[in-house]
XYZ file of C-alpha atoms in Angstrom:
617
model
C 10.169 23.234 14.414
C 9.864 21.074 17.622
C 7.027 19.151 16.147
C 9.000 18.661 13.043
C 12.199 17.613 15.257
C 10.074 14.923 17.533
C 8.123 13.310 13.818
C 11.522 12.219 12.780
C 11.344 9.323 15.459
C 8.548 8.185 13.699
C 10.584 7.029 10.638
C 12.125 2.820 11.319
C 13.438 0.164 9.224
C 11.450 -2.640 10.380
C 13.546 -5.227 8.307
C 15.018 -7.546 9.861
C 19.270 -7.151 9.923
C 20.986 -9.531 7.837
C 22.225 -12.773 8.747
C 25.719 -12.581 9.877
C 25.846 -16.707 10.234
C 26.845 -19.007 6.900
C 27.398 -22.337 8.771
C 27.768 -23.871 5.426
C 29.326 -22.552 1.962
C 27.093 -21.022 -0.214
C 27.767 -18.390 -3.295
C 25.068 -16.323 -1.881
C 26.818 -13.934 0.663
C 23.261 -13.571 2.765
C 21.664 -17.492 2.703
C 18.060 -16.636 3.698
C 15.235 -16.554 1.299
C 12.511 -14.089 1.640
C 9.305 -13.417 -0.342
C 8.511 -10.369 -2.513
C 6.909 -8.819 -0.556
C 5.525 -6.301 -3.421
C 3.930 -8.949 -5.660
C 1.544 -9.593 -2.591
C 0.637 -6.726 -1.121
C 0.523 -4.673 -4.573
C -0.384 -7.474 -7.098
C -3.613 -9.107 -5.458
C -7.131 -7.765 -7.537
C -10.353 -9.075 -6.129
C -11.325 -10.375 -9.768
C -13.632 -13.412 -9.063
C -12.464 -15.346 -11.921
C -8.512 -15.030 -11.212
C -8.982 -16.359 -8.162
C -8.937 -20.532 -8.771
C -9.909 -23.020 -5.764
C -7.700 -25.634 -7.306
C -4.511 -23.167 -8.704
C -2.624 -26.167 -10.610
C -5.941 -28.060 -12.403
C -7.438 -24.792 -13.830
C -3.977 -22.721 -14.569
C -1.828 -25.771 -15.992
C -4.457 -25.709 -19.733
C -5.474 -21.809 -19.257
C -1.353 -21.945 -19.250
C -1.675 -24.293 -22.553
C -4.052 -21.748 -23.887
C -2.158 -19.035 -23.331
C 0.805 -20.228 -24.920
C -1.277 -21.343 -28.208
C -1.934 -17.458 -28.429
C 1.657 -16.540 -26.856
C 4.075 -14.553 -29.773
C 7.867 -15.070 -28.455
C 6.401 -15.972 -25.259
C 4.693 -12.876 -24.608
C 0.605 -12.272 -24.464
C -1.692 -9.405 -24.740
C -4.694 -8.174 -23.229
C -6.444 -9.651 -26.204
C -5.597 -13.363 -25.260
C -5.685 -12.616 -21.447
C -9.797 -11.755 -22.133
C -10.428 -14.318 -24.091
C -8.672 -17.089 -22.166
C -9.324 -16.201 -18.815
C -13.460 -15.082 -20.060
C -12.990 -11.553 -18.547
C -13.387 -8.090 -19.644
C -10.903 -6.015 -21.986
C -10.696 -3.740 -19.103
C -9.878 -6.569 -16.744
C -7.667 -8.133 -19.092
C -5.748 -4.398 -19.165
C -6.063 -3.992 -15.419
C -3.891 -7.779 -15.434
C -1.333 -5.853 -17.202
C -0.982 -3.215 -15.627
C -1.204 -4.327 -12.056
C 1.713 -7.112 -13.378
C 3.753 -4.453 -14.906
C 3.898 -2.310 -11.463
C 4.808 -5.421 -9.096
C 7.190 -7.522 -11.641
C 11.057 -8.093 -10.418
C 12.753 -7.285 -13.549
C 13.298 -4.338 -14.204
C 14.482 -4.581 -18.223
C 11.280 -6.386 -19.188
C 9.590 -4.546 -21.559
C 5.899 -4.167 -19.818
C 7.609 -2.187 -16.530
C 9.375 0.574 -19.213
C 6.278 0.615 -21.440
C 4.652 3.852 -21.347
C 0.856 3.556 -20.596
C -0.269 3.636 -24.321
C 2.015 0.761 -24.869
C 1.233 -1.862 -22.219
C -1.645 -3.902 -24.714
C 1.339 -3.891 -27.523
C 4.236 -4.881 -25.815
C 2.094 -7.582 -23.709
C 3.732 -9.925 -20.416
C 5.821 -12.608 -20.570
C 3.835 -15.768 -20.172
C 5.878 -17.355 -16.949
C 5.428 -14.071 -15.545
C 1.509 -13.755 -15.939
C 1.361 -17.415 -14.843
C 3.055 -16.722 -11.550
C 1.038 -13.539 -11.272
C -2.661 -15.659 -11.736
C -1.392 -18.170 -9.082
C -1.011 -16.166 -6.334
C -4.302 -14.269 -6.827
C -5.222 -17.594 -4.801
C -3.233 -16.460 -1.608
C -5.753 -14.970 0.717
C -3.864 -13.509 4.246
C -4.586 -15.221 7.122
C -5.217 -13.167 10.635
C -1.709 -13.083 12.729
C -1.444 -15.143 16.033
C -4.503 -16.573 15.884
C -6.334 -17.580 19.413
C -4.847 -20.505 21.117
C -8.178 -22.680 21.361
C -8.845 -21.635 17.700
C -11.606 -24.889 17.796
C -13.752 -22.824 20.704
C -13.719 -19.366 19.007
C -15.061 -21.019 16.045
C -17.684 -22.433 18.277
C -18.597 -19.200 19.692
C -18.074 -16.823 16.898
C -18.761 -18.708 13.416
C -18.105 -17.211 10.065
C -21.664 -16.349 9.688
C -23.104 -14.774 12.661
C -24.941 -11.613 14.067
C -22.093 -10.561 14.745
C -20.822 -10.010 11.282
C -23.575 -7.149 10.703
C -21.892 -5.300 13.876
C -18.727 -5.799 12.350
C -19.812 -4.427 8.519
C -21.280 -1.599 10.472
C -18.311 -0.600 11.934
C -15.489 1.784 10.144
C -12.895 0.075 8.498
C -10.089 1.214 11.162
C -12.397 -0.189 14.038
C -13.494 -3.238 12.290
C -9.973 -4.399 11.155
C -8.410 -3.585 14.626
C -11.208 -5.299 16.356
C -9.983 -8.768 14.096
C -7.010 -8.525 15.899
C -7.972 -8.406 19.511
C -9.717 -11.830 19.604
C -12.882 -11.769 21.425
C -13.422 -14.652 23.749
C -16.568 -14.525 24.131
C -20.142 -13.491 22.482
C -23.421 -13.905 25.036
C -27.085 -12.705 23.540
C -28.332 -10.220 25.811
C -32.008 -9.150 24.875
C -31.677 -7.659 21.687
C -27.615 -6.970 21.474
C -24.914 -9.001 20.935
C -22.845 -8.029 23.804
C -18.922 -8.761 23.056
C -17.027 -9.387 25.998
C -13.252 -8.996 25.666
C -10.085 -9.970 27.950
C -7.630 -7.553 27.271
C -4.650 -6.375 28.554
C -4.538 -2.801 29.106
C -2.710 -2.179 31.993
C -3.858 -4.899 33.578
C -7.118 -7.128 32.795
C -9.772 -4.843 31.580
C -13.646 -6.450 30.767
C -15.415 -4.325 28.264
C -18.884 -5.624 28.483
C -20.978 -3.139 26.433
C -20.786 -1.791 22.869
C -20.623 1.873 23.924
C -17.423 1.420 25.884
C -15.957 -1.291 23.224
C -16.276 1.271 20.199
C -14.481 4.375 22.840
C -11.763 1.851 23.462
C -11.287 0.887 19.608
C -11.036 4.605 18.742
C -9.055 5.185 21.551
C -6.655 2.102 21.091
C -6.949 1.857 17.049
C -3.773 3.662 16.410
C -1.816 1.149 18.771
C 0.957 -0.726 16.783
C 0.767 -3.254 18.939
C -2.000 -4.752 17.499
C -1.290 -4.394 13.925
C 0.517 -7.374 12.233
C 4.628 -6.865 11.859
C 6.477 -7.153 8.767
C 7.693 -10.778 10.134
C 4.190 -11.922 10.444
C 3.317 -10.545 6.860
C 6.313 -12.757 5.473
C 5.988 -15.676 7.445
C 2.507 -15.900 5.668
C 3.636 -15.377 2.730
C 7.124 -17.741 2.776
C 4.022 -20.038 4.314
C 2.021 -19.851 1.720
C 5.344 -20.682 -0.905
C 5.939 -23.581 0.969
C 2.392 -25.059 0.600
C 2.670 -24.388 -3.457
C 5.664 -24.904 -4.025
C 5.385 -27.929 -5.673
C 2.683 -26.929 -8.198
C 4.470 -23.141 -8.898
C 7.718 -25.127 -10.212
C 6.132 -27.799 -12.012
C 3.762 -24.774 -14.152
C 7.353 -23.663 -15.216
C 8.817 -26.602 -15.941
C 9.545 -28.164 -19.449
C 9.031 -31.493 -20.027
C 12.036 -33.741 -21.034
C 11.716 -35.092 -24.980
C 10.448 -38.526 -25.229
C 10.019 -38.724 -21.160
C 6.330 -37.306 -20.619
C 4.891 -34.802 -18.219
C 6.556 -36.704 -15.516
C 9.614 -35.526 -15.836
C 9.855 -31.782 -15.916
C 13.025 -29.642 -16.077
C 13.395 -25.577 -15.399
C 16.306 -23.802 -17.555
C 17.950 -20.889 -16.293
C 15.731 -18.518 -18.077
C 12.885 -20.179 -16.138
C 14.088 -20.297 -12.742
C 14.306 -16.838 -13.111
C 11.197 -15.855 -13.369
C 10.692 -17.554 -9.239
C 12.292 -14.187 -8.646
C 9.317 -12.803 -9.432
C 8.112 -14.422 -5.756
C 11.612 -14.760 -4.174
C 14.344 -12.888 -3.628
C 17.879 -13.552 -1.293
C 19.445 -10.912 0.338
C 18.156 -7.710 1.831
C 14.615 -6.974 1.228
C 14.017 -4.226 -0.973
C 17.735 -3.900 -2.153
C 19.234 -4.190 -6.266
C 19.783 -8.251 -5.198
C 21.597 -10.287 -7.777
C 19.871 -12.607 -10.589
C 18.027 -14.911 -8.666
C 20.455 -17.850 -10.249
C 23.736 -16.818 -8.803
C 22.256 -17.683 -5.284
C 21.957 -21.762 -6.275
C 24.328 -24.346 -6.548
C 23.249 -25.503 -9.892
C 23.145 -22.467 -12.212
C 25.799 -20.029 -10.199
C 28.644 -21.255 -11.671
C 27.112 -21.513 -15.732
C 29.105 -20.003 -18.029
C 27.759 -16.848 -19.772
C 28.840 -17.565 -22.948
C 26.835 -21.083 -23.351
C 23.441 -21.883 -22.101
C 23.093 -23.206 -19.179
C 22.035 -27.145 -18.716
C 18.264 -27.466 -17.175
C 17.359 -28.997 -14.006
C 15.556 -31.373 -12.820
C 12.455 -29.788 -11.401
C 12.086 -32.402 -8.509
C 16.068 -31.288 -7.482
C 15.013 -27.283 -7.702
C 11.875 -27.686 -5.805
C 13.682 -29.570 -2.964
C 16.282 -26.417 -2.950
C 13.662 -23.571 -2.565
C 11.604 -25.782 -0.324
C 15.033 -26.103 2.408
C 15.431 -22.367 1.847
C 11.985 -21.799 2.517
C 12.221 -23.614 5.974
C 15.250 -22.197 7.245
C 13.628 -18.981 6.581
C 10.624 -19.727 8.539
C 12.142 -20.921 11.540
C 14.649 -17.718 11.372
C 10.923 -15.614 11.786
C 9.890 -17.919 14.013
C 12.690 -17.612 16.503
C 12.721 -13.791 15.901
C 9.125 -13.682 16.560
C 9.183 -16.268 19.607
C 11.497 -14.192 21.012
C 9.894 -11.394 21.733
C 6.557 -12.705 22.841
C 7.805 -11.766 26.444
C 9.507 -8.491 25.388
C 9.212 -5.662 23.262
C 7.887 -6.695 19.441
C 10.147 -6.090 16.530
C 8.266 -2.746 16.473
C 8.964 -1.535 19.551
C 12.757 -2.380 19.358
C 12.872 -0.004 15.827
C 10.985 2.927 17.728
C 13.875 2.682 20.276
C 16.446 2.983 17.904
C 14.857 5.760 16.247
C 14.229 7.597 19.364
C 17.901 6.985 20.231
C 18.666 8.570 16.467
C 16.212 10.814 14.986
C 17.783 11.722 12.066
C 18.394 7.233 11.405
C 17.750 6.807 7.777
C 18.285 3.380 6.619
C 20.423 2.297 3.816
C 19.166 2.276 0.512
C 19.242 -1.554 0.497
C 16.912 -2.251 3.217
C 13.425 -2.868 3.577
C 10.343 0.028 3.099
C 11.056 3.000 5.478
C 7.995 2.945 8.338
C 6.091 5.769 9.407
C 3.938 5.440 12.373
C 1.811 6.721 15.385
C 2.278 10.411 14.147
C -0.305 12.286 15.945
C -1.252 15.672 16.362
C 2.202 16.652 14.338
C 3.619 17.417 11.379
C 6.322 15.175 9.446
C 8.431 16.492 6.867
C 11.150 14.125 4.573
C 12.460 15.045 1.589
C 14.656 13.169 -1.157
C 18.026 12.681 0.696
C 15.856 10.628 3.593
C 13.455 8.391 0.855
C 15.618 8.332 -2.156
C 14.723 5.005 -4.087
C 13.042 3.678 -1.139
C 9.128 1.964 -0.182
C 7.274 3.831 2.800
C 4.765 2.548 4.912
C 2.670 5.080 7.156
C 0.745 3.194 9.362
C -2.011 4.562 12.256
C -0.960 8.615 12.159
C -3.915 10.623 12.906
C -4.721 14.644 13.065
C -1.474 15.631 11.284
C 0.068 16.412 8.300
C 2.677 14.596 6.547
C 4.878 15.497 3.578
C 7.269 12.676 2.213
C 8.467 14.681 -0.982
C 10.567 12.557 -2.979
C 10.462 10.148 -5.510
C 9.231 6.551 -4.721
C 8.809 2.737 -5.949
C 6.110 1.999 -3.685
C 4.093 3.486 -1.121
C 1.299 2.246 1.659
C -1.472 4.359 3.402
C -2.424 2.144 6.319
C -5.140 2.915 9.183
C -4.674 6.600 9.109
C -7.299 9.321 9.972
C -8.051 13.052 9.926
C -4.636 13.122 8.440
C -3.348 15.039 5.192
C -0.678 12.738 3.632
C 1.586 14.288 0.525
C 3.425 12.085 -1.735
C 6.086 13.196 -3.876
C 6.505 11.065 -6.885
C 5.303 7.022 -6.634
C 6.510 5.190 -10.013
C 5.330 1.773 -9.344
C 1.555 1.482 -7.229
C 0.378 3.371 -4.081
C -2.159 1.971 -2.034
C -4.438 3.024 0.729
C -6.457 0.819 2.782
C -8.760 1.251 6.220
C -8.279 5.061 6.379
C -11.084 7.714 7.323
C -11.195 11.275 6.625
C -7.888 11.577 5.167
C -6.742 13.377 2.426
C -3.945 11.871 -0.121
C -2.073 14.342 -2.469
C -0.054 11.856 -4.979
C 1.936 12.402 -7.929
C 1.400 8.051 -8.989
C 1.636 5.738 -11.849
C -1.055 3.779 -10.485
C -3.367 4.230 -7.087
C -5.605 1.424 -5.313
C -8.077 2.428 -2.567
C -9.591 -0.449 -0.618
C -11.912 -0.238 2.463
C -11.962 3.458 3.237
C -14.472 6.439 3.946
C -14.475 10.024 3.806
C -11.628 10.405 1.844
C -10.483 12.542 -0.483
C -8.185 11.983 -3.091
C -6.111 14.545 -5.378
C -4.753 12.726 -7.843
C -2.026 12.862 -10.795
C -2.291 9.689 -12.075
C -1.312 7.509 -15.234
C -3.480 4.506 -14.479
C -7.509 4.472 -13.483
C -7.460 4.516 -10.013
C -8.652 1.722 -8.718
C -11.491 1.230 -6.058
C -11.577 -2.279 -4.231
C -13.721 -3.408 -1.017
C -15.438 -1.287 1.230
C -15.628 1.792 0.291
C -18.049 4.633 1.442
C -18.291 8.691 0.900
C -14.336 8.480 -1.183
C -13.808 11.852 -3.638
C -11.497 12.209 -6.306
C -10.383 15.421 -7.405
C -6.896 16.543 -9.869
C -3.668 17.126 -8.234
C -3.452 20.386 -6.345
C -0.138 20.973 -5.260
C 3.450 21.136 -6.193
C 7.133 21.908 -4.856
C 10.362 22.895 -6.561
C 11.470 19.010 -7.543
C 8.176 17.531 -8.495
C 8.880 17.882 -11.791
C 12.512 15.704 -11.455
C 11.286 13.724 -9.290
C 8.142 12.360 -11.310
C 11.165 12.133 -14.674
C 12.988 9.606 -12.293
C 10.491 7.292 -11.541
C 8.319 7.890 -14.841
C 4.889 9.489 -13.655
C 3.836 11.249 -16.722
C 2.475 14.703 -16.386
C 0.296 14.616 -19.718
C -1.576 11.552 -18.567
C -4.293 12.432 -15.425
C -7.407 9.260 -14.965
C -8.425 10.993 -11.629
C -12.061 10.987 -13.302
C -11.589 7.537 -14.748
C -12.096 5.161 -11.315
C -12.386 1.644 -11.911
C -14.856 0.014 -9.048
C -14.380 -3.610 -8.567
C -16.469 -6.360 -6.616
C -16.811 -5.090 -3.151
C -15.813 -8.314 -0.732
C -12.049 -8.502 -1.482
C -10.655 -12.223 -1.615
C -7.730 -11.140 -0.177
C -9.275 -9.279 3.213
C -8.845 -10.824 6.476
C -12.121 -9.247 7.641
C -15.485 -11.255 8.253
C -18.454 -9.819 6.014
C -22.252 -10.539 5.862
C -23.491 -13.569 3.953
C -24.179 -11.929 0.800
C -22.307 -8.920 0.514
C -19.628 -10.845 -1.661
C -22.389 -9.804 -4.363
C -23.214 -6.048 -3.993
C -21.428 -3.658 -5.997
C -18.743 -1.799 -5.081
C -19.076 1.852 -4.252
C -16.729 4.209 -6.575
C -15.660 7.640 -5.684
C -17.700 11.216 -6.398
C -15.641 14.086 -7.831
C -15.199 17.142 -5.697
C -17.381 20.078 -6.709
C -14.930 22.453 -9.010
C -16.356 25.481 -6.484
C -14.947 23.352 -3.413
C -11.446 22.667 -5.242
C -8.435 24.542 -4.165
C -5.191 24.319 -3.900
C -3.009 23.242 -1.377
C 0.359 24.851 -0.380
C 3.683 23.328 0.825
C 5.977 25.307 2.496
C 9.181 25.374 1.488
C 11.365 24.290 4.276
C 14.546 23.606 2.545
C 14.982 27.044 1.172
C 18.377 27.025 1.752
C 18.851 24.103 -0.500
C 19.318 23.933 -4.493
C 15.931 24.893 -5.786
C 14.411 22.727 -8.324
C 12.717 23.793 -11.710
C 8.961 23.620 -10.758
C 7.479 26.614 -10.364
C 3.356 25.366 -10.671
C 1.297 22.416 -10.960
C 2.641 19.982 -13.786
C -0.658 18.128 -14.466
C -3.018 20.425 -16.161
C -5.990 21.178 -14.359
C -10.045 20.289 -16.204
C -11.411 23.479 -18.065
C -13.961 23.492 -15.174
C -11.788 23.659 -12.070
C -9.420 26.041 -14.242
C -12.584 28.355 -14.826
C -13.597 27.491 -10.534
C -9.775 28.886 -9.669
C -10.531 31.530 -11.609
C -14.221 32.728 -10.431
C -12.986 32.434 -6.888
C -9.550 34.454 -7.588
C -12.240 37.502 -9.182
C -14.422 36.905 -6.182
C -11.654 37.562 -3.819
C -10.305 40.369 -5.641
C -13.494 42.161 -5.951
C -14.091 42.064 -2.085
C -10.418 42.963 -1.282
C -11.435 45.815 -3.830
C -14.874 47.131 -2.242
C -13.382 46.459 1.126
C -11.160 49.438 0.451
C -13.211 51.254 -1.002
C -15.690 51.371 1.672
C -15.743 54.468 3.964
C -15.526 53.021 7.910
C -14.487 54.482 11.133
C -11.306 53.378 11.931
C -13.503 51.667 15.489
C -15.448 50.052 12.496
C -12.587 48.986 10.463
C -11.284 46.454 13.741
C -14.766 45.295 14.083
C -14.861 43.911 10.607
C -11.596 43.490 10.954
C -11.802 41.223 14.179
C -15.136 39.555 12.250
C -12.701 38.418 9.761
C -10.584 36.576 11.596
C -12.798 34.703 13.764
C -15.419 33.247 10.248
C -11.625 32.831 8.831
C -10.530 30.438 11.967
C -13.441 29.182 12.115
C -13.219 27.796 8.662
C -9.831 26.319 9.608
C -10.970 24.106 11.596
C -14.064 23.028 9.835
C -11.990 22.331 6.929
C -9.523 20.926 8.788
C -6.854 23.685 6.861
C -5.988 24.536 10.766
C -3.700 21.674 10.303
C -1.602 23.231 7.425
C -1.244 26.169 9.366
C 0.718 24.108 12.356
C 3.514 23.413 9.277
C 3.403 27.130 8.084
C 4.469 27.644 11.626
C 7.643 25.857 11.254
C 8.426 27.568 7.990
């Protein structure tokens, strides 16, 4: 119960509070601008040919394409394949990934039900939106200061990138961020020499103690890009493309040419699929209310279009006030604590904190050696982040939009109910339990993944040693929880991975020359004898007790028929354990056998850790 106590200060709000400032009128109560955050971090796929060079000379006639094949403004899978030259399970993939990141949700393609999505099809200004930003490619935070001299002494292709491939994917992406300043040949190793501050200036000048001080330090959150950096990118990135994004929706004006472009109402929109005012993550209002040229429209007439130059100047002032809000956020604590540190304070001062529903995805991070329990009252409605938890067990049972596995290890993570995407990226030896409408793995090893899923699961980057296997768990509200946020039961592709290239566009990590063309490893499924299930205590017994009594996604004939061999097995040796004749001495020496080959197997299995919650029960 003490572990479970001290894991609730691992729960912040890393958003930042809103602006209490409005210097100058505006219908929008909170002025700043801030990106959707979702349509980045969940709506990216590493498919070679979405990704343009030139965004605004190749989308601007696959846009004129589209709409030749467009009904009511609205394309299929059908057109998507044969437009964009890509498979009809890439052309599906588009529509689904779309349907789990798009902002409204009325539009037909997020309510569809997964046999549905190739009939009811996306709306064109929607998909168009969604191809552009398959271009945005994150940048590494805070880059070095002399940026010209580490490109001198560590170019894009060097030896150096086969250490870094070689490394695990929490060791590789956490080395990224701690800028080496220097590479020297020595012999026949690449020596890395680092300046870092750890308690003073530490040189690392050999592999061996490099690699203990990357496992040692790789769960430090000091090193791992803040949701300010992420947006600054991101608004960054909107400010470069701006230009092009608005004129792709514009109209052009009859009998004035291309020149001239205009956005209706019912275009500008669709930005909102990018933008958003207001609290991150909260029910904001129709992106339209927030302007000064559609906010006032009457709702009985259409509204008059606007000149896309005047529009484009308006997001683009937005855009900068935002950035230099970050930047003086940021800039402020370069001295001090980071915007991390100051949430962990305030959590520690109030363990129970849980944010409003409005704000930003809940963070979970640097649980070690614990267990963390939250239920629906804590997550209702909400995003979750856990980020760098290692040897512990975490159970966030309740019913999700989105969810993020970041940088985790030797760590059992349990999801409730995710209804839009959850992903998982530079984890080792973790197993994820998910109830999810749709599931992407990137850059991981030795994981294992129990799955309830509607979607293929889908396998992008680096990937070594991953195992998929059917859900294996349930508690009283699974059931109402998946029914909120539409996970259906009767639908399970745990078998069905979907492997794509295995260099991700959008990965900040250096790779090989080369690799961009090998094929990317999918996922093995767990042996049916090696399947079992996996029990959650029930901790909030004294609470109203939900109608699930067993697992709601059927389980494959043969890991039904596994359960069921292994259940006989252990009821014939209960059975000719007592009916074999011992001396009672004898009877604590097998006894005493038990229990040591049973702990034993604990730990190997790394059960041990389930045994730390039972504790609490």
């Amino acid at each position: 119960k003490k572990d479970l106590q001290t894991s609730r200060r691992t729960m912040t709000d890393e958003s930042p509070p809103p602006s209490t400032t409005d210097p100058e009128p505006n219908p929008n109560p909170n002025p700043l601008i801030h990106p959707r955050r979702v349509s980045f971090e969940h709506g990216l796929l590493p498919i070679q040919k979405l990704v343009f060079t030139d965004p605004i000379q190749t989308l601007a006639p696959v846009k004129q394409k589209l709409t030749e094949s467009a009904s009511n403004n609205r394309v299929g899978s059908a057109a998507i394949a044969d437009v964009l030259q890509i498979s009809g399970d890439h052309a599906r993939l588009v529509l689904e990934t779309l349907g789990s990141v798009l902002h409204s949700e009325s539009d037909p393609l997020v309510r569809a039900k997964p046999e549905e999505v190739d009939s009811v099809e996306a709306d064109l200004r929607d998909l168009v939106l969604f191809l552009y930003i398959q271009s945005y490619k994150k940048l590494l935070p805070r880059t070095h200061k002399d940026s010209a001299a580490v490109a001198d002494v560590w170019p894009s292709t060097s030896a150096f990138d086969g250490y870094l491939s070689a490394l695990s994917p929490i060791q590789a992406k956490f080395l990224t961020f701690c800028c080496p300043s220097l590479i020297v040949q020595c012999g026949e190793i690449m020596i890395l020499q680092c300046e870092l501050k750890v308690s003073g200036l530490v040189k690392l000048k050999s592999y061996a103690k490099l690699e203990a001080w990357v496992l040692v330090r790789s769960n430090s959150r000091r090193f791992m890009p803040s949701q300010a950096d992420d947006e600054a990118h991101q608004l960054s990135y909107l400010q470069k493309h701006l230009a092009n994004i608005v004129s792709l929706l514009g109209e052009p004006v009859e009998g004035e040419g291309e020149e001239s472009l205009v956005l209706s109402m019912e275009a500008f929109e669709h930005l909102g699929f990018l933008v958003q005012f207001g609290d991150k993550g909260s029910d904001v209002s129709p992106l339209s209310q927030a302007t000064p040229f559609f906010a006032n429209s009457d709702p009985d007439m259409p509204a008059v279009p606007v000149p896309a130059s005047q529009v484009h100047d308006w997001l683009l002032q937005n855009i900068a006030s935002a950035l230099e809000s970050i930047t003086e956020r940021i800039s402020g604590k370069e001295n001090g604590p980071s915007d991390q540190d100051d949430t962990m304070s305030d959590a520690s001062a109030a363990p129970n904190k849980v944010a409003p529903s409005g704000r930003g995805p809940c963070l979970i991070e640097g649980v070690s050696k614990t267990s963390l329990v939250k239920q629906a009252s804590d997550l209702r409605g909400r995003s979750v982040k856990v980020v760098n938890c290692h040897d512990s067990v975490i159970y966030l049972l309740a019913p999700l939009r989105y969810a993020t596995v970041h940088g985790c290890s030797d760590t059992t993570i349990v999801l409730g109910a995710v209804g839009k995407a959850l992903r998982v990226e530079h984890c080792e030896r973790v197993h994820v339990i998910a109830a999810s409408k749709r599931v992407c793995i990137a850059n991981c090893r030795e994981c294992v993944f129990f799955l309830g899923v509607n979607q293929r699961p889908l396998i992008v980057g680096d990937n070594h040693k991953l195992q998929v296997a059917p859900y294996n768990t349930y508690y009283s509200h699974l059931e109402e929880h998946m029914s909120e946020v539409g996970v259906e039961p009767s639908i399970n592709k745990w078998d069905k991975p979907l492997a794509l290239g295995a260099v991700d566009p959008h990965d900040s990590l250096s790779h090989p020359a080369g690799v961009a063309d090998a094929q990317a490893e999918s996922a093995a499924c767990v042996d049916p004898d090696q399947f079992i299930n996996f029990l959650i205590p029930n901790w909030f017994s004294g609470e109203e007790i939900g109608s699930t009594k067993d697992n709601p996604f059927p389980l494959p004939d043969a890991y039904m028929a596994a359960q069921q061999r292994n259940l006989k097995n252990l009821e014939e040796t209960r059975q000719s354990l007592r009916e074999t004749p011992l001396e009672e001495n004898r009877k604590k020496e097998l006894s005493s056998a038990l229990h040591v080959y049973f702990k034993d197997w604990l730990y190997a299995s790394g059960n041990i850790r389930q045994l730390y919650c039972l504790q609490g029960d």
